mmCIF file of C-alpha atoms in Angstrom:
data_model
loop_
_atom_site.group_PDB
_atom_site.id
_atom_site.type_symbol
_atom_site.label_atom_id
_atom_site.label_comp_id
_atom_site.label_asym_id
_atom_site.label_seq_id
_atom_site.Cartn_x
_atom_site.Cartn_y
_atom_site.Cartn_z
ATOM 1 C CA MET A 681 8.988 -9.062 21.649
ATOM 2 C CA GLY A 682 6.710 -6.811 23.346
ATOM 3 C CA ASP A 683 8.992 -7.421 27.576
ATOM 4 C CA ILE A 684 12.034 -6.198 25.814
ATOM 5 C CA MET A 685 10.240 -3.220 23.615
ATOM 6 C CA ASP A 686 8.913 -2.277 27.367
ATOM 7 C CA LEU A 687 12.671 -2.732 28.637
ATOM 8 C CA PHE A 688 13.884 -0.820 26.279
ATOM 9 C CA PRO A 689 10.956 2.268 25.588
ATOM 10 C CA SER A 690 11.436 5.123 22.782
ATOM 11 C CA GLY A 691 9.712 7.364 20.458
ATOM 12 C CA MET A 692 9.187 3.520 18.651
ATOM 13 C CA THR A 693 7.628 2.049 20.768
ATOM 14 C CA PRO A 694 4.540 0.703 19.906
ATOM 15 C CA LYS A 695 1.035 -0.646 21.291
ATOM 16 C CA THR A 696 1.944 -4.677 21.285
ATOM 17 C CA GLU A 697 -1.544 -5.397 21.929
ATOM 18 C CA MET A 698 -2.338 -4.322 18.481
ATOM 19 C CA VAL A 699 1.076 -5.210 16.449
ATOM 20 C CA GLY A 700 0.980 -8.456 17.802
ATOM 21 C CA LEU A 701 -2.476 -8.439 16.454
ATOM 22 C CA TYR A 702 -1.165 -7.559 12.870
ATOM 23 C CA MET A 703 1.612 -10.102 13.070
ATOM 24 C CA THR A 704 -1.253 -12.701 13.961
ATOM 25 C CA VAL A 705 -3.470 -11.184 10.348
ATOM 26 C CA VAL A 706 0.064 -11.761 8.924
ATOM 27 C CA TYR A 707 0.544 -15.264 9.957
ATOM 28 C CA ILE A 708 -3.264 -17.319 9.290
ATOM 29 C CA LEU A 709 -2.846 -15.518 5.929
ATOM 30 C CA LEU A 710 1.146 -16.912 5.468
ATOM 31 C CA ILE A 711 -0.840 -20.056 6.071
ATOM 32 C CA GLY A 712 -3.411 -19.594 3.535
ATOM 33 C CA PHE A 713 -0.203 -18.612 1.109
ATOM 34 C CA CYS A 714 1.754 -22.644 2.003
ATOM 35 C CA VAL A 715 -2.512 -23.951 1.467
ATOM 36 C CA LEU A 716 -1.896 -22.548 -2.031
ATOM 37 C CA LEU A 717 1.102 -23.495 -2.679
ATOM 38 C CA ILE A 718 0.617 -26.888 -2.398
ATOM 39 C CA THR A 719 -2.941 -26.553 -4.466
ATOM 40 C CA ALA A 720 -1.836 -24.337 -7.152
ATOM 41 C CA ARG A 721 -3.449 -25.371 -10.472
ATOM 42 C CA ASN A 722 -3.713 -21.535 -12.158
ATOM 43 C CA PRO A 723 -0.187 -21.416 -13.870
ATOM 44 C CA GLU A 724 -0.304 -17.428 -12.831
ATOM 45 C CA THR A 725 -0.652 -18.520 -9.888
ATOM 46 C CA LYS A 726 2.538 -20.691 -9.750
ATOM 47 C CA GLU A 727 3.833 -18.473 -11.531
ATOM 48 C CA THR A 728 3.910 -14.746 -8.746
ATOM 49 C CA LEU A 729 4.596 -18.638 -6.661
ATOM 50 C CA VAL A 730 7.278 -19.025 -8.667
ATOM 51 C CA ASN A 731 8.435 -15.726 -9.762
ATOM 52 C CA GLY A 732 7.485 -13.157 -7.802
ATOM 53 C CA VAL A 733 8.111 -15.178 -4.179
ATOM 54 C CA GLY A 734 10.885 -18.420 -4.633
ATOM 55 C CA LEU A 735 12.835 -18.222 -2.554
ATOM 56 C CA ARG A 736 13.690 -15.605 -1.240
ATOM 57 C CA LEU A 737 11.182 -16.040 1.678
ATOM 58 C CA VAL A 738 12.748 -19.169 2.654
ATOM 59 C CA VAL A 739 16.002 -17.319 3.362
ATOM 60 C CA VAL A 740 13.133 -14.606 4.919
ATOM 61 C CA ASN A 741 11.791 -17.229 7.363
ATOM 62 C CA TRP A 742 15.405 -18.635 7.572
ATOM 63 C CA LEU A 743 16.938 -15.180 8.348
ATOM 64 C CA MET A 744 13.661 -14.541 10.840
ATOM 65 C CA THR A 745 13.908 -17.032 12.786
ATOM 66 C CA ALA A 746 18.155 -16.330 13.937
ATOM 67 C CA TRP A 747 16.600 -12.905 14.459
ATOM 68 C CA ALA A 748 14.231 -14.554 17.192
ATOM 69 C CA ALA A 749 17.012 -15.669 19.227
ATOM 70 C CA LEU A 750 19.925 -12.740 18.658
ATOM 71 C CA TRP A 751 16.656 -10.406 19.988
ATOM 72 C CA ALA A 752 15.598 -13.252 22.804
ATOM 73 C CA LEU A 753 19.404 -12.939 24.134
ATOM 74 C CA GLN A 754 19.196 -9.185 23.702
ATOM 75 C CA LEU A 755 22.076 -9.270 20.636
ATOM 76 C CA PHE A 756 20.814 -5.761 19.516
ATOM 77 C CA ILE A 757 23.713 -4.789 16.612
ATOM 78 C CA PRO A 758 23.088 -8.005 14.591
ATOM 79 C CA SER A 759 19.678 -8.268 15.322
ATOM 80 C CA THR A 760 19.441 -4.707 13.424
ATOM 81 C CA ILE A 761 21.466 -5.777 11.001
ATOM 82 C CA VAL A 762 19.371 -9.471 9.801
ATOM 83 C CA LEU A 763 16.143 -7.719 10.068
ATOM 84 C CA GLY A 764 17.870 -4.964 7.571
ATOM 85 C CA ILE A 765 18.950 -8.054 5.382
ATOM 86 C CA VAL A 766 15.173 -9.429 5.947
ATOM 87 C CA ALA A 767 13.674 -5.449 4.780
ATOM 88 C CA VAL A 768 15.991 -5.452 1.502
ATOM 89 C CA LEU A 769 14.608 -9.576 1.179
ATOM 90 C CA LEU A 770 11.105 -8.624 1.825
ATOM 91 C CA GLY A 771 11.812 -5.408 -0.321
ATOM 92 C CA TRP A 772 12.732 -6.863 -3.011
ATOM 93 C CA ILE A 773 9.806 -9.370 -2.941
ATOM 94 C CA MET A 774 7.239 -6.828 -2.742
ATOM 95 C CA PHE A 775 8.772 -5.217 -5.843
ATOM 96 C CA SER A 776 8.401 -8.554 -7.763
ATOM 97 C CA LEU A 777 4.884 -9.134 -7.179
ATOM 98 C CA VAL A 778 3.954 -5.645 -8.995
ATOM 99 C CA TRP A 779 4.207 -7.046 -12.300
ATOM 100 C CA TYR A 780 2.313 -9.921 -11.154
ATOM 101 C CA THR A 781 -0.431 -8.460 -9.010
ATOM 102 C CA PRO A 782 -4.309 -9.105 -10.906
ATOM 103 C CA GLY A 783 -6.365 -6.962 -12.430
ATOM 104 C CA GLY A 784 -8.470 -6.315 -10.067
ATOM 105 C CA PRO A 785 -10.264 -7.655 -6.463
ATOM 106 C CA LEU A 786 -11.911 -10.328 -8.453
ATOM 107 C CA THR A 787 -9.373 -11.375 -10.560
ATOM 108 C CA ARG A 788 -7.590 -14.528 -8.927
ATOM 109 C CA PRO A 789 -8.256 -13.157 -5.369
ATOM 110 C CA PHE A 790 -6.801 -15.968 -4.044
ATOM 111 C CA ASP A 791 -3.508 -14.469 -5.108
ATOM 112 C CA SER A 792 -4.439 -10.716 -3.594
ATOM 113 C CA LEU A 793 -5.018 -12.063 -0.132
ATOM 114 C CA PHE A 794 -2.805 -15.700 0.439
ATOM 115 C CA ILE A 795 0.316 -13.866 -1.842
ATOM 116 C CA HIS A 796 0.278 -9.992 -2.208
ATOM 117 C CA SER A 797 -1.613 -9.099 1.458
ATOM 118 C CA PRO A 798 0.457 -10.995 3.699
ATOM 119 C CA LEU A 799 3.649 -10.089 1.967
ATOM 120 C CA LYS A 800 3.177 -6.654 1.769
ATOM 121 C CA LEU A 801 2.340 -6.813 5.725
ATOM 122 C CA TRP A 802 5.393 -7.926 6.599
ATOM 123 C CA PHE A 803 7.639 -5.814 5.076
ATOM 124 C CA LEU A 804 5.485 -2.950 5.857
ATOM 125 C CA ILE A 805 5.612 -3.546 9.568
ATOM 126 C CA THR A 806 9.556 -5.298 9.463
ATOM 127 C CA LEU A 807 10.494 -1.502 7.226
ATOM 128 C CA THR A 808 8.432 1.511 9.531
ATOM 129 C CA LEU A 809 8.381 -0.870 12.894
ATOM 130 C CA ASP A 810 10.533 -3.335 13.926
ATOM 131 C CA PHE A 811 13.979 -2.695 12.225
ATOM 132 C CA PRO A 812 13.550 1.415 13.501
ATOM 133 C CA ILE A 813 13.423 0.156 16.718
ATOM 134 C CA SER A 814 15.930 -2.538 17.173
ATOM 135 C CA LEU A 815 18.305 -0.249 15.680
ATOM 136 C CA PHE A 816 17.058 2.718 17.899
ATOM 137 C CA ILE A 817 18.004 0.615 20.276
ATOM 138 C CA ALA A 818 21.497 -0.564 18.980
ATOM 139 C CA LEU A 819 22.216 3.527 19.119
ATOM 140 C CA GLY A 820 21.271 3.855 22.817
ATOM 141 C CA TRP A 821 18.491 6.353 21.673
ATOM 142 C CA ASN A 822 16.044 4.446 24.220
ATOM 143 C CA TYR A 823 14.827 5.984 27.968
ATOM 144 C CA PRO A 824 15.207 3.793 30.701
ATOM 145 C CA TYR A 825 12.484 2.754 31.061
ATOM 146 C CA THR A 826 12.115 3.458 34.668
ATOM 147 C CA ARG A 827 12.046 6.883 34.020
ATOM 148 C CA PRO A 828 8.948 7.706 31.773
ATOM 149 C CA ASP A 829 10.257 11.505 31.653
ATOM 150 C CA GLU A 830 12.425 10.934 28.995
ATOM 151 C CA TYR A 831 9.659 10.267 26.907
ATOM 152 C CA ALA A 832 11.229 12.617 24.446
ATOM 153 C CA ARG A 833 14.832 12.209 24.212
ATOM 154 C CA LYS A 834 16.292 11.512 20.880
ATOM 155 C CA GLN A 835 12.482 12.561 19.136
ATOM 156 C CA TRP A 836 13.289 14.393 16.019
ATOM 157 C CA GLU A 837 15.144 11.627 15.394
ATOM 158 C CA THR A 838 12.418 9.407 15.541
ATOM 159 C CA PHE A 839 9.910 12.607 14.046
ATOM 160 C CA ALA A 840 12.480 11.765 10.953
ATOM 161 C CA PHE A 841 11.813 8.620 10.920
ATOM 162 C CA ILE A 842 8.230 8.105 10.388
ATOM 163 C CA VAL A 843 7.822 10.864 8.007
ATOM 164 C CA SER A 844 10.897 9.065 6.211
ATOM 165 C CA MET A 845 8.746 5.343 6.172
ATOM 166 C CA HIS A 846 5.629 6.773 6.045
ATOM 167 C CA ALA A 847 5.984 9.313 3.661
ATOM 168 C CA VAL A 848 7.488 6.609 0.686
ATOM 169 C CA GLY A 849 3.938 4.669 2.110
ATOM 170 C CA VAL A 850 1.731 7.545 1.217
ATOM 171 C CA LEU A 851 3.327 8.460 -1.909
ATOM 172 C CA TRP A 852 2.889 4.495 -2.666
ATOM 173 C CA VAL A 853 -0.895 4.180 -1.408
ATOM 174 C CA PHE A 854 -1.804 7.707 -4.087
ATOM 175 C CA PHE A 855 0.181 5.867 -6.746
ATOM 176 C CA ARG A 856 -0.751 2.505 -6.604
ATOM 177 C CA GLN A 857 -3.974 2.966 -4.977
ATOM 178 C CA ASP A 858 -3.015 -0.336 -2.484
ATOM 179 C CA LEU A 859 -6.262 -0.523 0.479
ATOM 180 C CA THR A 860 -3.369 -2.710 1.897
ATOM 181 C CA ILE A 861 -0.871 -1.034 2.248
ATOM 182 C CA THR A 862 -3.741 1.526 3.865
ATOM 183 C CA ILE A 863 -4.761 -0.699 6.111
ATOM 184 C CA GLY A 864 -1.809 -1.553 7.165
ATOM 185 C CA GLY A 865 0.222 2.054 7.387
ATOM 186 C CA LEU A 866 -2.721 3.232 10.043
ATOM 187 C CA TRP A 867 -2.408 0.690 11.834
ATOM 188 C CA ILE A 868 1.617 0.962 12.294
ATOM 189 C CA VAL A 869 0.907 5.172 13.456
ATOM 190 C CA LEU A 870 -1.912 4.286 15.574
ATOM 191 C CA SER A 871 0.316 1.541 16.993
ATOM 192 C CA ILE A 872 2.888 3.963 17.674
ATOM 193 C CA MET A 873 0.223 6.482 18.889
ATOM 194 C CA LEU A 874 -2.316 5.218 21.312
ATOM 195 C CA ARG A 875 1.570 4.168 23.482
ATOM 196 C CA ARG A 876 2.764 7.257 24.864
ATOM 197 C CA PRO A 877 4.168 9.200 26.337
ATOM 198 C CA LYS A 878 4.768 10.187 23.563
ATOM 199 C CA GLY A 879 6.810 14.174 21.998
ATOM 200 C CA ALA A 880 4.785 16.369 21.072
ATOM 201 C CA PRO A 881 6.650 16.461 16.976
ATOM 202 C CA VAL A 882 6.648 12.751 16.865
ATOM 203 C CA PHE A 883 2.624 12.860 17.968
ATOM 204 C CA ALA A 884 2.183 15.661 15.209
ATOM 205 C CA ALA A 885 3.560 13.141 12.606
ATOM 206 C CA LEU A 886 1.500 10.094 13.952
ATOM 207 C CA VAL A 887 -1.534 12.128 13.513
ATOM 208 C CA ILE A 888 -1.483 13.444 10.282
ATOM 209 C CA PHE A 889 -0.217 9.857 8.780
ATOM 210 C CA ALA A 890 -3.181 8.707 10.976
ATOM 211 C CA VAL A 891 -5.745 10.710 8.150
ATOM 212 C CA LEU A 892 -2.824 10.775 5.807
ATOM 213 C CA TYR A 893 -2.895 7.108 4.700
ATOM 214 C CA PRO A 894 -7.349 7.147 4.410
ATOM 215 C CA LEU A 895 -7.308 10.439 3.129
ATOM 216 C CA THR A 896 -5.457 9.615 -0.069
ATOM 217 C CA TYR A 897 -6.231 6.414 -0.292
ATOM 218 C CA ILE A 898 -10.336 7.728 -1.067
ATOM 219 C CA SER A 899 -9.353 10.690 -2.386
ATOM 220 C CA THR A 900 -6.898 8.648 -5.102
ATOM 221 C CA MET A 901 -9.740 6.056 -5.817
ATOM 222 C CA ALA A 902 -12.628 9.177 -6.120
ATOM 223 C CA TRP A 903 -9.766 11.490 -8.561
ATOM 224 C CA ARG A 904 -10.054 7.781 -11.039
ATOM 225 C CA ARG A 905 -13.639 7.326 -10.528
ATOM 226 C CA LEU A 906 -14.192 10.331 -11.802
ATOM 227 C CA ARG A 907 -11.390 10.297 -14.351
ATOM 228 C CA ARG A 908 -13.222 6.966 -15.646
ATOM 229 C CA HIS A 909 -16.101 8.579 -16.102
ATOM 230 C CA GLU A 910 -15.347 11.093 -17.931
ATOM 231 C CA GLU A 911 -13.478 9.136 -20.621
ATOM 232 C CA ASN A 912 -16.528 7.203 -20.771
ATOM 233 C CA GLU A 913 -18.827 10.136 -22.026
ATOM 234 C CA GLY A 914 -16.221 11.153 -24.369
ATOM 235 C CA ARG A 915 -16.437 8.136 -26.010
ATOM 236 C CA ILE A 916 -20.674 8.735 -26.376
ATOM 237 C CA ALA A 917 -22.212 10.102 -29.267
ATOM 238 C CA LEU A 918 -23.705 13.621 -29.002
ATOM 239 C CA PRO A 919 -26.439 13.581 -30.956
ATOM 240 C CA PRO A 920 -26.506 16.995 -33.663
ATOM 241 C CA ASP A 921 -27.544 20.220 -32.651
ATOM 242 C CA GLU A 922 -31.182 21.687 -33.242
ATOM 243 C CA GLU A 923 -29.214 24.659 -35.778
ATOM 244 C CA GLU A 924 -27.522 21.560 -37.567
ATOM 245 C CA SER A 925 -30.342 19.830 -37.364
ATOM 246 C CA VAL A 926 -32.704 22.924 -38.785
ATOM 247 C CA GLU A 927 -29.482 23.132 -41.638
ATOM 248 C CA GLY A 928 -29.609 19.775 -42.998
ATOM 249 C CA ASN A 929 -33.567 19.652 -43.150
ATOM 250 C CA HIS A 930 -33.514 23.005 -45.352
ATOM 251 C CA LEU A 931 -30.449 21.458 -47.381
ATOM 252 C CA ALA A 932 -32.708 18.296 -47.977
ATOM 253 C CA ASN A 933 -36.166 20.117 -48.766
ATOM 254 C CA GLY A 934 -33.595 22.050 -50.874
ATOM 255 C CA ASN A 935 -32.358 19.174 -53.747
ATOM 256 C CA GLY A 936 -35.838 18.159 -53.288
ATOM 257 C CA VAL A 937 -36.832 20.974 -54.813
ATOM 258 C CA GLN A 938 -34.138 21.494 -57.132
ATOM 259 C CA GLU A 939 -34.771 17.978 -58.611
ATOM 260 C CA ASP A 940 -38.793 18.389 -58.875
ATOM 261 C CA ALA A 941 -37.309 21.414 -60.856
ATOM 262 C CA ALA A 942 -35.113 19.280 -63.033
ATOM 263 C CA VAL A 943 -38.071 17.335 -63.431
ATOM 264 C CA TRP A 944 -40.436 19.599 -65.064
ATOM 265 C CA GLY A 945 -38.608 21.893 -66.185
ATOM 266 C CA GLY A 946 -37.389 18.862 -68.230
ATOM 267 C CA ASP A 947 -40.979 17.902 -69.382
ATOM 268 C CA GLU A 948 -41.703 21.729 -70.852
ATOM 269 C CA ARG A 949 -38.651 21.151 -73.280
ATOM 270 C CA ARG A 950 -40.017 17.908 -74.663
#
């Protein structure tokens, strides 16, 4: 894939080494997915594998095999169509997994690590990098590799893709506080940004999202902790005010005096 990207560079072209490392992590986690698929005993894990993932992942693997052949043959229009279908299927899986998300990082950690994480990362790179690169080449929005001075060609189209795709990613992090999407989105943005040269609008958008991903995650986490702390404080029964305590003592003493007076008064009448 890297050699063909170098032959057809565009504003979306990333550093191939960073993409290679990203996909290596995904494949290692998918090996863990396969092991979990065989050894799972937890009924919740089995339900996640069957209903949350299902046969859609099998179809994705077959489509990716077809895509590799199409990409190697430089058939970019069919390649783009296949990647679009893969992105839809992976997105379908990811949204299905929302209903099977463990309650926390220590709740079913193997599910989080080997089911949720690799499929999220795979979907993210397919949607925000693989599909746009193939689409740009299919539409002729790349520039000749022999003319690097034309790097700004179609820079506003590139800007629009980056902003639209990663804005959705940042919103997902905001609402879901998703560490996997935060790390994956930041890595993809950096991989594109560090492949120079880039047009000014494209580079500016990449810098903004390189800041927004971690900032959104950290601020959301801090806000939720603060809110949880305030809720816990609201549940604590506060001691009565000093004035209320004094008034309570006066009332108690007054009742005692009245009772004593009633007793002595009764004795006198006798």
